Amino acid sequence: MDKTLLTVLDGDRQSPPPVWLMRQAGRYLPEYRALRAKAGGFLDLVFAPEFAAEVTLQPVRRFGFDAAILFSDILVVPHALGQQVRFSVGEGPLLDPIADRTAFERLNSEVDHKVLAPVYETIRIVKQQLEPSVALLGFCGAPWTVASYMIAGRGTPDQAPARLFAYRDAAAFAVLIDVLVEASVSYLVRQLQAGADAVQIFDTWAGVLPPDQFERWCIEPTRRIAELVHAQVPNAKIIGFPRGAGAMLARYVEKVPVNAVGLDWMIDKGFARERIQSRVPVQGNLDPLVLVAGGVALDRAVDATMEAFAKGPFILNLGHGIVPETPIEHIEQMLKRVRG
Ligand code: CP3
C-alpha cells in the first residue's frame, strides 16, 4: 500500500492530508512515562532498541498517525563525537560546554557509529512492525542547532553563547559546523539504509540568526547535507525544518534541495502558501499551545491551517514539538476535524 506521506513528499496532494506530530513520542503519553520509568535514564531508553522501538510505535498505535518518527534525540550526534551528554529530569539536556577551539579539538572528528548502532537497530525493528501505509521518519538536528547546544551546554532562551562564538571566531565555528555536516550525512545515510523512508532535519534555533548568519550557518550547511545525502542515496526524501525562519524561508527553499519544509506556527499563512508551497510541499503548522487549549480555539486553528494549505501538497503537523501538558482528547479532537 502507498504511504500517503511519501506521495506528498513526491508533490502529490492528499485528502485528507497525512498527519503526524513532531515529538509525538513523549511525556504527554502515559504509556511513554511508564516505559521511561522502567528504562532508567533517557539515553538508556534511546540506546535500548526494543524499548525505543516500542516508544516509537506507541503514538502510531494510539492515534493512527500516518508516520512514525524514530525515537532518539538530536544530541546523540555530539554524544557519538565524544562530548558528555546527560538528560536530567526537568532540566533538559546538559552537555560539557565548549568554550573555545581547543575544547572541540578534543572531540572526535567523526561520529563513532558503534555508539549509534542501537539507533539503526531501532529503525530495523520498527520497520518490521509498522503497517505498510505508515511512513518511518528518521531525523537529525541541523548543524547550527546542534552546535548551539554543544557550545552552551544546554538550551538557552536565544542561544547567545553560540551566536557570540560564531561572531568572535567564525573560522573555528566553521570547523565545528563542517564536522557536524559530515557527521549528519553519515548518520542520515545509515538511517536511510536501515529503513527510514524519509528524514527530517530539525533546525529549532534557526530563527535567532540575522539573515547573513542564517545564510551561512543554516542554509549552507543544510544544503550541503542534502546534496551529500543525495549523492549516496539518490532517492532520499528530506524534510527541512528551520524554525523561526520567517521571510528567510523563501531563500531556504530556493537553495536547499528538500522534498518539503516544516512551517512553524508564527509564519504568515498567505506568504507560506504563495512563496513556499508554490515551490515545495509544506508541513505544519498548528501552534502546540492551541493543542493544549483545545475547544473552539483548536477547531478554528485546524480549519485555518486546512484552508490555507490543504488545497496543495500538505502534511498536517504542529509548528513545533508537542508539549507534555497536551491532553490526549485534544489530539483526538484534532484528528476528527482533519479526517472527518
Ligand atoms: O519526535 C519524536 O517523537 C521523536 C523523538 C525526539 C526527541 N527529541 C525525544 C525527546 C525528537 C525528534 C527530538 C528532537 C530534538 N531534541 C530537538 C529538535 C526538535 C525540537 O523539539 O526542538 C531538540 C532541540 C532536542 C534536544 C532536547 N531533547 C531537549 C531540548 C530536550 C528537553 C526538553 C524536552 O522536551 O524534554 C530533550 C529531551 C527529550 N527528547 C525528551 C524526548 C521524549 C524528553 C526526555 C524525557 O523523557 O525526560
GROMACS .gro file of C-alpha atoms and ligand atoms in nm:
model
  388
    1MET     CA    1   0.000   0.000   0.000
    2ASP     CA    2   0.121   0.350  -0.079
    3LYS     CA    3   0.241   0.557   0.210
    4THR     CA    4   0.038   0.877   0.174
    5LEU     CA    5   0.308   1.083   0.339
    6LEU     CA    6   0.563   0.976   0.080
    7THR     CA    7   0.330   1.063  -0.207
    8VAL     CA    8   0.303   1.414  -0.062
    9LEU     CA    9   0.683   1.436  -0.047
   10ASP     CA   10   0.674   1.350  -0.419
   11GLY     CA   11   0.449   1.652  -0.473
   12ASP     CA   12   0.100   1.498  -0.467
   13ARG     CA   13  -0.197   1.639  -0.280
   14GLN     CA   14  -0.382   1.402  -0.048
   15SER     CA   15  -0.726   1.447   0.102
   16PRO     CA   16  -0.737   1.422   0.396
   17PRO     CA   17  -0.370   1.515   0.435
   18PRO     CA   18  -0.138   1.275   0.618
   19VAL     CA   19  -0.091   1.365   0.984
   20TRP     CA   20   0.187   1.319   1.238
   21LEU     CA   21   0.315   1.536   1.524
   22MET     CA   22   0.667   1.647   1.599
   23ARG     CA   23   0.784   1.489   1.925
   24GLN     CA   24   0.483   1.258   1.913
   25ALA     CA   25   0.663   1.002   2.131
   26GLY     CA   26   0.697   1.155   2.472
   27ARG     CA   27   0.583   1.256   2.813
   28TYR     CA   28   0.223   1.351   2.728
   29LEU     CA   29   0.161   0.975   2.683
   30PRO     CA   30   0.109   0.763   2.998
   31GLU     CA   31   0.248   0.457   2.816
   32TYR     CA   32   0.569   0.654   2.742
   33ARG     CA   33   0.607   0.763   3.104
   34ALA     CA   34   0.566   0.402   3.220
   35LEU     CA   35   0.834   0.271   2.983
   36ARG     CA   36   1.067   0.563   3.055
   37ALA     CA   37   1.049   0.480   3.428
   38LYS     CA   38   1.140   0.117   3.351
   39ALA     CA   39   1.431   0.203   3.121
   40GLY     CA   40   1.611   0.437   3.362
   41GLY     CA   41   1.769   0.741   3.201
   42PHE     CA   42   1.660   0.898   2.874
   43LEU     CA   43   1.970   0.785   2.686
   44ASP     CA   44   1.925   0.433   2.825
   45LEU     CA   45   1.584   0.435   2.658
   46VAL     CA   46   1.724   0.573   2.330
   47PHE     CA   47   2.001   0.312   2.314
   48ALA     CA   48   1.779   0.011   2.403
   49PRO     CA   49   1.640  -0.081   2.058
   50GLU     CA   50   1.344  -0.290   2.182
   51PHE     CA   51   1.232  -0.010   2.417
   52ALA     CA   52   1.299   0.268   2.167
   53ALA     CA   53   1.104   0.080   1.900
   54GLU     CA   54   0.813   0.036   2.137
   55VAL     CA   55   0.813   0.408   2.224
   56THR     CA   56   0.828   0.494   1.852
   57LEU     CA   57   0.520   0.281   1.786
   58GLN     CA   58   0.311   0.396   2.086
   59PRO     CA   59   0.165   0.715   1.934
   60VAL     CA   60   0.107   0.547   1.596
   61ARG     CA   61  -0.092   0.269   1.759
   62ARG     CA   62  -0.293   0.506   1.975
   63PHE     CA   63  -0.377   0.769   1.713
   64GLY     CA   64  -0.326   0.602   1.374
   65PHE     CA   65  -0.077   0.865   1.261
   66ASP     CA   66   0.050   0.842   0.903
   67ALA     CA   67   0.413   0.848   1.014
   68ALA     CA   68   0.625   0.713   1.295
   69ILE     CA   69   0.931   0.914   1.392
   70LEU     CA   70   1.230   0.728   1.523
   71PHE     CA   71   1.264   0.769   1.897
   72SER     CA   72   1.605   0.922   1.957
   73ASP     CA   73   1.740   1.274   2.007
   74ILE     CA   74   1.937   1.526   1.806
   75LEU     CA   75   2.205   1.524   2.078
   76VAL     CA   76   2.313   1.164   2.019
   77VAL     CA   77   2.541   1.308   1.749
   78PRO     CA   78   2.757   1.516   1.990
   79HIS     CA   79   2.746   1.213   2.220
   80ALA     CA   80   2.887   0.998   1.936
   81LEU     CA   81   3.153   1.266   1.877
   82GLY     CA   82   3.271   1.212   2.233
   83GLN     CA   83   3.103   1.501   2.414
   84GLN     CA   84   2.943   1.424   2.751
   85VAL     CA   85   2.561   1.445   2.716
   86ARG     CA   86   2.317   1.396   3.004
   87PHE     CA   87   1.944   1.444   3.030
   88SER     CA   88   1.825   1.543   3.373
   89VAL     CA   89   1.454   1.534   3.451
   90GLY     CA   90   1.305   1.883   3.450
   91GLU     CA   91   1.623   2.046   3.324
   92GLY     CA   92   1.654   1.912   2.971
   93PRO     CA   93   1.986   1.822   2.813
   94LEU     CA   94   2.318   1.905   2.977
   95LEU     CA   95   2.649   1.883   2.788
   96ASP     CA   96   3.003   1.979   2.886
   97PRO     CA   97   3.004   2.324   2.722
   98ILE     CA   98   3.258   2.402   2.451
   99ALA     CA   99   3.422   2.729   2.548
  100ASP     CA  100   3.681   2.762   2.272
  101ARG     CA  101   3.855   2.597   1.977
  102THR     CA  102   4.071   2.370   2.192
  103ALA     CA  103   3.763   2.228   2.364
  104PHE     CA  104   3.616   2.094   2.042
  105GLU     CA  105   3.952   1.989   1.906
  106ARG     CA  106   3.940   1.732   2.187
  107LEU     CA  107   3.629   1.577   2.030
  108ASN     CA  108   3.649   1.309   1.762
  109SER     CA  109   3.633   1.442   1.409
  110GLU     CA  110   3.397   1.162   1.306
  111VAL     CA  111   3.099   1.002   1.475
  112ASP     CA  112   3.151   0.662   1.629
  113HIS     CA  113   2.885   0.451   1.457
  114LYS     CA  114   2.927   0.179   1.720
  115VAL     CA  115   2.767   0.424   1.965
  116LEU     CA  116   2.481   0.489   1.721
  117ALA     CA  117   2.433   0.125   1.615
  118PRO     CA  118   2.133   0.078   1.854
  119VAL     CA  119   1.955   0.363   1.675
  120TYR     CA  120   1.988   0.184   1.340
  121GLU     CA  121   1.868  -0.136   1.508
  122THR     CA  122   1.559   0.051   1.637
  123ILE     CA  123   1.478   0.152   1.279
  124ARG     CA  124   1.502  -0.211   1.163
  125ILE     CA  125   1.270  -0.329   1.442
  126VAL     CA  126   1.012  -0.053   1.384
  127LYS     CA  127   1.018  -0.112   1.010
  128GLN     CA  128   0.917  -0.476   1.059
  129GLN     CA  129   0.626  -0.388   1.283
  130LEU     CA  130   0.486  -0.086   1.103
  131GLU     CA  131   0.180  -0.116   0.881
  132PRO     CA  132   0.279  -0.070   0.517
  133SER     CA  133   0.075   0.252   0.485
  134VAL     CA  134   0.271   0.426   0.762
  135ALA     CA  135   0.598   0.603   0.682
  136LEU     CA  136   0.901   0.578   0.909
  137LEU     CA  137   1.092   0.903   0.958
  138GLY     CA  138   1.448   0.934   1.074
  139PHE     CA  139   1.600   1.266   1.173
  140CYS     CA  140   1.895   1.469   1.286
  141GLY     CA  141   1.948   1.818   1.418
  142ALA     CA  142   2.083   2.078   1.176
  143PRO     CA  143   2.447   2.176   1.241
  144TRP     CA  144   2.358   2.523   1.372
  145THR     CA  145   2.110   2.393   1.630
  146VAL     CA  146   2.333   2.103   1.740
  147ALA     CA  147   2.636   2.335   1.764
  148SER     CA  148   2.434   2.578   1.973
  149TYR     CA  149   2.372   2.307   2.235
  150MET     CA  150   2.734   2.187   2.215
  151ILE     CA  151   2.862   2.536   2.289
  152ALA     CA  152   2.613   2.647   2.555
  153GLY     CA  153   2.593   2.301   2.709
  154ARG     CA  154   2.214   2.336   2.731
  155GLY     CA  155   1.919   2.515   2.581
  156THR     CA  156   1.914   2.891   2.642
  157PRO     CA  157   1.643   3.147   2.554
  158ASP     CA  158   1.821   3.270   2.237
  159GLN     CA  159   2.134   3.054   2.205
  160ALA     CA  160   2.353   3.358   2.279
  161PRO     CA  161   2.669   3.157   2.357
  162ALA     CA  162   2.683   3.006   2.005
  163ARG     CA  163   2.599   3.336   1.838
  164LEU     CA  164   2.881   3.503   2.027
  165PHE     CA  165   3.119   3.218   1.946
  166ALA     CA  166   3.034   3.246   1.573
  167TYR     CA  167   3.098   3.623   1.573
  168ARG     CA  168   3.420   3.606   1.773
  169ASP     CA  169   3.581   3.312   1.595
  170ALA     CA  170   3.395   3.239   1.272
  171ALA     CA  171   3.681   3.024   1.141
  172ALA     CA  172   3.671   2.793   1.442
  173PHE     CA  173   3.293   2.784   1.433
  174ALA     CA  174   3.305   2.686   1.065
  175VAL     CA  175   3.527   2.390   1.154
  176LEU     CA  176   3.270   2.269   1.407
  177ILE     CA  177   2.989   2.314   1.153
  178ASP     CA  178   3.188   2.113   0.896
  179VAL     CA  179   3.235   1.830   1.144
  180LEU     CA  180   2.859   1.832   1.207
  181VAL     CA  181   2.779   1.834   0.835
  182GLU     CA  182   2.991   1.520   0.784
  183ALA     CA  183   2.851   1.358   1.098
  184SER     CA  184   2.491   1.433   0.996
  185VAL     CA  185   2.540   1.298   0.645
  186SER     CA  186   2.681   0.966   0.763
  187TYR     CA  187   2.415   0.943   1.036
  188LEU     CA  188   2.125   1.012   0.796
  189VAL     CA  189   2.260   0.781   0.526
  190ARG     CA  190   2.278   0.496   0.778
  191GLN     CA  191   1.923   0.570   0.895
  192LEU     CA  192   1.800   0.554   0.535
  193GLN     CA  193   1.994   0.233   0.473
  194ALA     CA  194   1.840   0.082   0.788
  195GLY     CA  195   1.492   0.151   0.652
  196ALA     CA  196   1.387   0.510   0.724
  197ASP     CA  197   1.152   0.623   0.443
  198ALA     CA  198   1.242   0.990   0.482
  199VAL     CA  199   1.444   1.206   0.720
  200GLN     CA  200   1.375   1.542   0.882
  201ILE     CA  201   1.645   1.797   0.964
  202PHE     CA  202   1.543   1.993   1.276
  203ASP     CA  203   1.686   2.347   1.289
  204THR     CA  204   1.500   2.450   1.602
  205TRP     CA  205   1.716   2.759   1.662
  206ALA     CA  206   1.739   2.889   1.302
  207GLY     CA  207   1.517   3.186   1.391
  208VAL     CA  208   1.767   3.359   1.619
  209LEU     CA  209   2.006   3.427   1.330
  210PRO     CA  210   2.014   3.752   1.130
  211PRO     CA  211   1.987   3.697   0.750
  212ASP     CA  212   2.360   3.684   0.665
  213GLN     CA  213   2.425   3.441   0.951
  214PHE     CA  214   2.117   3.242   0.853
  215GLU     CA  215   2.262   3.200   0.503
  216ARG     CA  216   2.597   3.094   0.639
  217TRP     CA  217   2.508   2.872   0.935
  218CYS     CA  218   2.161   2.742   0.846
  219ILE     CA  219   2.113   2.736   0.468
  220GLU     CA  220   2.467   2.649   0.353
  221PRO     CA  221   2.535   2.356   0.589
  222THR     CA  222   2.183   2.215   0.537
  223ARG     CA  223   2.222   2.245   0.160
  224ARG     CA  224   2.548   2.051   0.182
  225ILE     CA  225   2.388   1.782   0.395
  226ALA     CA  226   2.102   1.740   0.148
  227GLU     CA  227   2.337   1.725  -0.151
  228LEU     CA  228   2.580   1.483   0.015
  229VAL     CA  229   2.297   1.255   0.131
  230HIS     CA  230   2.155   1.255  -0.222
  231ALA     CA  231   2.498   1.167  -0.361
  232GLN     CA  232   2.491   0.845  -0.154
  233VAL     CA  233   2.115   0.775  -0.153
  234PRO     CA  234   1.985   0.931  -0.477
  235ASN     CA  235   1.614   0.893  -0.397
  236ALA     CA  236   1.645   1.007  -0.033
  237LYS     CA  237   1.350   1.217   0.083
  238ILE     CA  238   1.430   1.507   0.312
  239ILE     CA  239   1.208   1.742   0.514
  240GLY     CA  240   1.372   2.067   0.630
  241PHE     CA  241   1.252   2.249   0.939
  242PRO     CA  242   1.425   2.582   1.001
  243ARG     CA  243   1.203   2.703   1.284
  244GLY     CA  244   1.153   3.077   1.301
  245ALA     CA  245   1.296   3.140   0.952
  246GLY     CA  246   1.017   3.385   0.864
  247ALA     CA  247   1.078   3.558   0.532
  248MET     CA  248   1.413   3.374   0.501
  249LEU     CA  249   1.220   3.055   0.437
  250ALA     CA  250   1.182   3.163   0.072
  251ARG     CA  251   1.561   3.173   0.045
  252TYR     CA  252   1.588   2.837   0.223
  253VAL     CA  253   1.362   2.654  -0.025
  254GLU     CA  254   1.541   2.820  -0.316
  255LYS     CA  255   1.880   2.692  -0.201
  256VAL     CA  256   1.821   2.368  -0.011
  257PRO     CA  257   1.701   2.065  -0.214
  258VAL     CA  258   1.433   1.944   0.029
  259ASN     CA  259   1.114   1.750  -0.054
  260ALA     CA  260   0.912   1.951   0.199
  261VAL     CA  261   0.956   2.216   0.464
  262GLY     CA  262   0.807   2.236   0.811
  263LEU     CA  263   0.627   2.563   0.885
  264ASP     CA  264   0.627   2.695   1.240
  265TRP     CA  265   0.307   2.847   1.383
  266MET     CA  266   0.437   3.206   1.361
  267ILE     CA  267   0.465   3.225   0.984
  268ASP     CA  268   0.213   3.422   0.778
  269LYS     CA  269  -0.005   3.163   0.607
  270GLY     CA  270  -0.057   3.371   0.289
  271PHE     CA  271   0.319   3.414   0.248
  272ALA     CA  272   0.376   3.043   0.314
  273ARG     CA  273   0.117   2.939   0.056
  274GLU     CA  274   0.226   3.179  -0.217
  275ARG     CA  275   0.602   3.180  -0.171
  276ILE     CA  276   0.675   2.839  -0.019
  277GLN     CA  277   0.404   2.586  -0.104
  278SER     CA  278   0.420   2.705  -0.466
  279ARG     CA  279   0.772   2.554  -0.472
  280VAL     CA  280   0.769   2.261  -0.227
  281PRO     CA  281   0.517   2.065  -0.020
  282VAL     CA  282   0.466   2.206   0.330
  283GLN     CA  283   0.415   2.052   0.672
  284GLY     CA  284   0.268   2.217   0.979
  285ASN     CA  285   0.170   2.445   1.138
  286LEU     CA  286  -0.062   2.433   1.440
  287ASP     CA  287   0.053   2.616   1.749
  288PRO     CA  288   0.143   2.342   2.003
  289LEU     CA  289  -0.036   2.555   2.265
  290VAL     CA  290  -0.367   2.555   2.076
  291LEU     CA  291  -0.350   2.176   2.106
  292VAL     CA  292  -0.313   2.222   2.482
  293ALA     CA  293  -0.607   2.466   2.489
  294GLY     CA  294  -0.847   2.256   2.279
  295GLY     CA  295  -1.211   2.363   2.240
  296VAL     CA  296  -1.328   2.612   1.980
  297ALA     CA  297  -0.980   2.764   1.952
  298LEU     CA  298  -0.842   2.429   1.835
  299ASP     CA  299  -1.121   2.376   1.580
  300ARG     CA  300  -1.062   2.724   1.440
  301ALA     CA  301  -0.687   2.672   1.418
  302VAL     CA  302  -0.728   2.337   1.240
  303ASP     CA  303  -0.974   2.494   0.995
  304ALA     CA  304  -0.742   2.788   0.925
  305THR     CA  305  -0.445   2.559   0.858
  306MET     CA  306  -0.651   2.330   0.633
  307GLU     CA  307  -0.799   2.627   0.449
  308ALA     CA  308  -0.452   2.771   0.387
  309PHE     CA  309  -0.263   2.457   0.283
  310ALA     CA  310  -0.486   2.155   0.215
  311LYS     CA  311  -0.551   2.259  -0.145
  312GLY     CA  312  -0.189   2.169  -0.225
  313PRO     CA  313   0.068   1.910  -0.118
  314PHE     CA  314   0.044   1.922   0.259
  315ILE     CA  315   0.122   1.723   0.574
  316LEU     CA  316  -0.069   1.827   0.883
  317ASN     CA  317   0.156   1.869   1.188
  318LEU     CA  318   0.236   2.113   1.465
  319GLY     CA  319   0.457   2.418   1.419
  320HIS     CA  320   0.696   2.272   1.680
  321GLY     CA  321   0.705   1.975   1.918
  322ILE     CA  322   0.405   1.867   2.124
  323VAL     CA  323   0.432   1.976   2.488
  324PRO     CA  324   0.394   1.737   2.784
  325GLU     CA  325   0.078   1.915   2.912
  326THR     CA  326  -0.119   1.825   2.596
  327PRO     CA  327  -0.444   1.639   2.677
  328ILE     CA  328  -0.489   1.322   2.472
  329GLU     CA  329  -0.853   1.410   2.396
  330HIS     CA  330  -0.740   1.723   2.214
  331ILE     CA  331  -0.533   1.516   1.973
  332GLU     CA  332  -0.841   1.301   1.909
  333GLN     CA  333  -1.047   1.616   1.852
  334MET     CA  334  -0.789   1.748   1.605
  335LEU     CA  335  -0.776   1.417   1.414
  336LYS     CA  336  -1.155   1.405   1.385
  337ARG     CA  337  -1.161   1.758   1.249
  338VAL     CA  338  -0.895   1.678   0.989
  339ARG     CA  339  -1.013   1.333   0.884
  340GLY     CA  340  -1.388   1.388   0.924
  341CP3     O1  341   0.954   1.337   1.769
  341CP3     C1  342   0.965   1.232   1.836
  341CP3     O2  343   0.873   1.182   1.899
  341CP3     C2  344   1.097   1.159   1.830
  341CP3     C3  345   1.186   1.185   1.933
  341CP3     C4  346   1.257   1.318   1.951
  341CP3     C5  347   1.306   1.357   2.078
  341CP3     N1  348   1.381   1.469   2.061
  341CP3     C6  349   1.283   1.283   2.203
  341CP3     C7  350   1.298   1.352   2.332
  341CP3     C8  351   1.297   1.415   1.860
  341CP3     C9  352   1.266   1.428   1.711
  341CP3    C10  353   1.375   1.509   1.930
  341CP3    C11  354   1.439   1.626   1.866
  341CP3    C12  355   1.503   1.727   1.950
  341CP3     N2  356   1.571   1.710   2.067
  341CP3    C13  357   1.512   1.864   1.914
  341CP3    C14  358   1.459   1.924   1.786
  341CP3    C15  359   1.313   1.943   1.789
  341CP3    C16  360   1.264   2.036   1.896
  341CP3     O3  361   1.176   1.993   1.970
  341CP3     O4  362   1.310   2.150   1.903
  341CP3    C17  363   1.581   1.930   2.016
  341CP3    C18  364   1.615   2.077   2.023
  341CP3    C19  365   1.621   1.831   2.111
  341CP3    C20  366   1.701   1.850   2.234
  341CP3    C21  367   1.625   1.812   2.355
  341CP3     N3  368   1.598   1.682   2.395
  341CP3    C22  369   1.568   1.899   2.450
  341CP3    C23  370   1.572   2.050   2.444
  341CP3    C24  371   1.507   1.819   2.547
  341CP3    C25  372   1.443   1.864   2.675
  341CP3    C26  373   1.312   1.926   2.653
  341CP3    C27  374   1.206   1.824   2.650
  341CP3     O5  375   1.118   1.831   2.563
  341CP3     O6  376   1.207   1.740   2.738
  341CP3    C28  377   1.524   1.683   2.508
  341CP3    C29  378   1.475   1.562   2.577
  341CP3    C30  379   1.383   1.474   2.502
  341CP3     N4  380   1.399   1.438   2.371
  341CP3    C31  381   1.266   1.411   2.551
  341CP3    C32  382   1.212   1.334   2.448
  341CP3    C33  383   1.091   1.246   2.451
  341CP3    C34  384   1.215   1.420   2.694
  341CP3    C35  385   1.305   1.336   2.780
  341CP3    C36  386   1.235   1.266   2.893
  341CP3     O7  387   1.168   1.165   2.869
  341CP3     O8  388   1.252   1.311   3.006
   0.00000   0.00000   0.00000
